[in-house]
């Protein structure tokens, strides 16, 4: 399994999100790898809090698995799904520790599968079950932890 590096930039998380995704996110702190580096959410701009957290987790995964890798190592079709949530109280601060299952496929493989599907769909010799079996086998699955702190949102 590929090893992905944690985001280590010292630039404020808000600035990285704006630069990479053109989103004005009202956040501070770190990238949520640990309780000490929790992402602090000041406002969700009327987006449900769990949906906003999901967006942040997807952005983090995209930076780790695509934007910081060389073109031949990049992953695409990146999806994050929440699998568990825990409330942690420490030092009079409430944190949310969320587990996400991240799935992705190497960009080059994904493009090949899409092209194969487009060419083969509807033809007599296209084995759709085999196609999707191979896609599933080519999909990388990671379980990651993301720590959040919310300001009454």
mmCIF file of C-alpha atoms in Angstrom, residues 16-81:
data_model
loop_
_atom_site.group_PDB
_atom_site.id
_atom_site.type_symbol
_atom_site.label_atom_id
_atom_site.label_comp_id
_atom_site.label_asym_id
_atom_site.label_seq_id
_atom_site.Cartn_x
_atom_site.Cartn_y
_atom_site.Cartn_z
ATOM 1 C CA UNK A 16 -3.939 26.594 1.778
ATOM 2 C CA UNK A 17 -7.619 25.800 1.277
ATOM 3 C CA UNK A 18 -8.184 29.137 -0.473
ATOM 4 C CA UNK A 19 -5.163 28.662 -2.722
ATOM 5 C CA UNK A 20 -5.800 25.007 -3.591
ATOM 6 C CA UNK A 21 -9.602 24.930 -3.764
ATOM 7 C CA UNK A 22 -10.674 28.586 -4.025
ATOM 8 C CA UNK A 23 -12.826 28.192 -0.912
ATOM 9 C CA UNK A 24 -13.040 30.738 1.872
ATOM 10 C CA UNK A 25 -13.206 28.374 4.846
ATOM 11 C CA UNK A 26 -13.522 29.920 8.304
ATOM 12 C CA UNK A 27 -11.054 27.521 9.924
ATOM 13 C CA UNK A 28 -7.773 27.605 11.799
ATOM 14 C CA UNK A 29 -5.450 25.187 13.549
ATOM 15 C CA UNK A 30 -3.927 22.180 11.843
ATOM 16 C CA UNK A 31 -4.927 19.404 9.499
ATOM 17 C CA UNK A 32 -6.558 17.254 12.186
ATOM 18 C CA UNK A 33 -4.114 14.352 12.286
ATOM 19 C CA UNK A 34 -4.100 14.464 16.090
ATOM 20 C CA UNK A 35 -6.051 16.135 18.865
ATOM 21 C CA UNK A 36 -3.240 18.689 19.166
ATOM 22 C CA UNK A 37 -3.487 19.525 15.456
ATOM 23 C CA UNK A 38 -7.291 19.614 15.306
ATOM 24 C CA UNK A 39 -8.913 21.756 12.654
ATOM 25 C CA UNK A 40 -10.892 24.450 14.420
ATOM 26 C CA UNK A 41 -14.122 25.318 12.638
ATOM 27 C CA UNK A 42 -15.292 28.848 13.396
ATOM 28 C CA UNK A 43 -18.198 28.878 10.935
ATOM 29 C CA UNK A 44 -19.621 26.516 8.339
ATOM 30 C CA UNK A 45 -21.350 29.248 6.304
ATOM 31 C CA UNK A 46 -24.736 27.565 6.862
ATOM 32 C CA UNK A 47 -23.523 24.178 5.625
ATOM 33 C CA UNK A 48 -24.400 21.293 7.997
ATOM 34 C CA UNK A 49 -21.358 20.751 10.232
ATOM 35 C CA UNK A 50 -20.817 17.086 9.342
ATOM 36 C CA UNK A 51 -20.983 17.944 5.628
ATOM 37 C CA UNK A 52 -18.435 20.743 6.134
ATOM 38 C CA UNK A 53 -16.149 18.325 8.003
ATOM 39 C CA UNK A 54 -16.521 15.813 5.158
ATOM 40 C CA UNK A 55 -15.449 18.514 2.708
ATOM 41 C CA UNK A 56 -12.344 19.250 4.781
ATOM 42 C CA UNK A 57 -11.481 15.537 5.008
ATOM 43 C CA UNK A 58 -11.856 15.187 1.233
ATOM 44 C CA UNK A 59 -9.615 18.220 0.655
ATOM 45 C CA UNK A 60 -6.959 16.798 2.977
ATOM 46 C CA UNK A 61 -7.066 13.449 1.154
ATOM 47 C CA UNK A 62 -6.864 15.177 -2.227
ATOM 48 C CA UNK A 63 -3.789 17.163 -1.144
ATOM 49 C CA UNK A 64 -2.108 14.022 0.236
ATOM 50 C CA UNK A 65 -3.040 11.648 -2.575
ATOM 51 C CA UNK A 66 -2.949 13.890 -5.618
ATOM 52 C CA UNK A 67 -1.663 17.441 -5.373
ATOM 53 C CA UNK A 68 1.624 16.677 -3.585
ATOM 54 C CA UNK A 69 2.557 13.641 -5.688
ATOM 55 C CA UNK A 70 4.270 13.376 -9.043
ATOM 56 C CA UNK A 71 1.955 12.914 -12.012
ATOM 57 C CA UNK A 72 2.644 9.178 -12.298
ATOM 58 C CA UNK A 73 1.876 8.569 -8.599
ATOM 59 C CA UNK A 74 -1.367 10.553 -8.314
ATOM 60 C CA UNK A 75 -4.695 9.142 -7.264
ATOM 61 C CA UNK A 76 -8.090 10.196 -8.543
ATOM 62 C CA UNK A 77 -11.673 9.186 -7.910
ATOM 63 C CA UNK A 78 -11.017 10.046 -4.257
ATOM 64 C CA UNK A 79 -14.017 9.487 -1.992
ATOM 65 C CA UNK A 80 -14.326 9.911 1.761
ATOM 66 C CA UNK A 81 -17.033 8.204 3.803
#
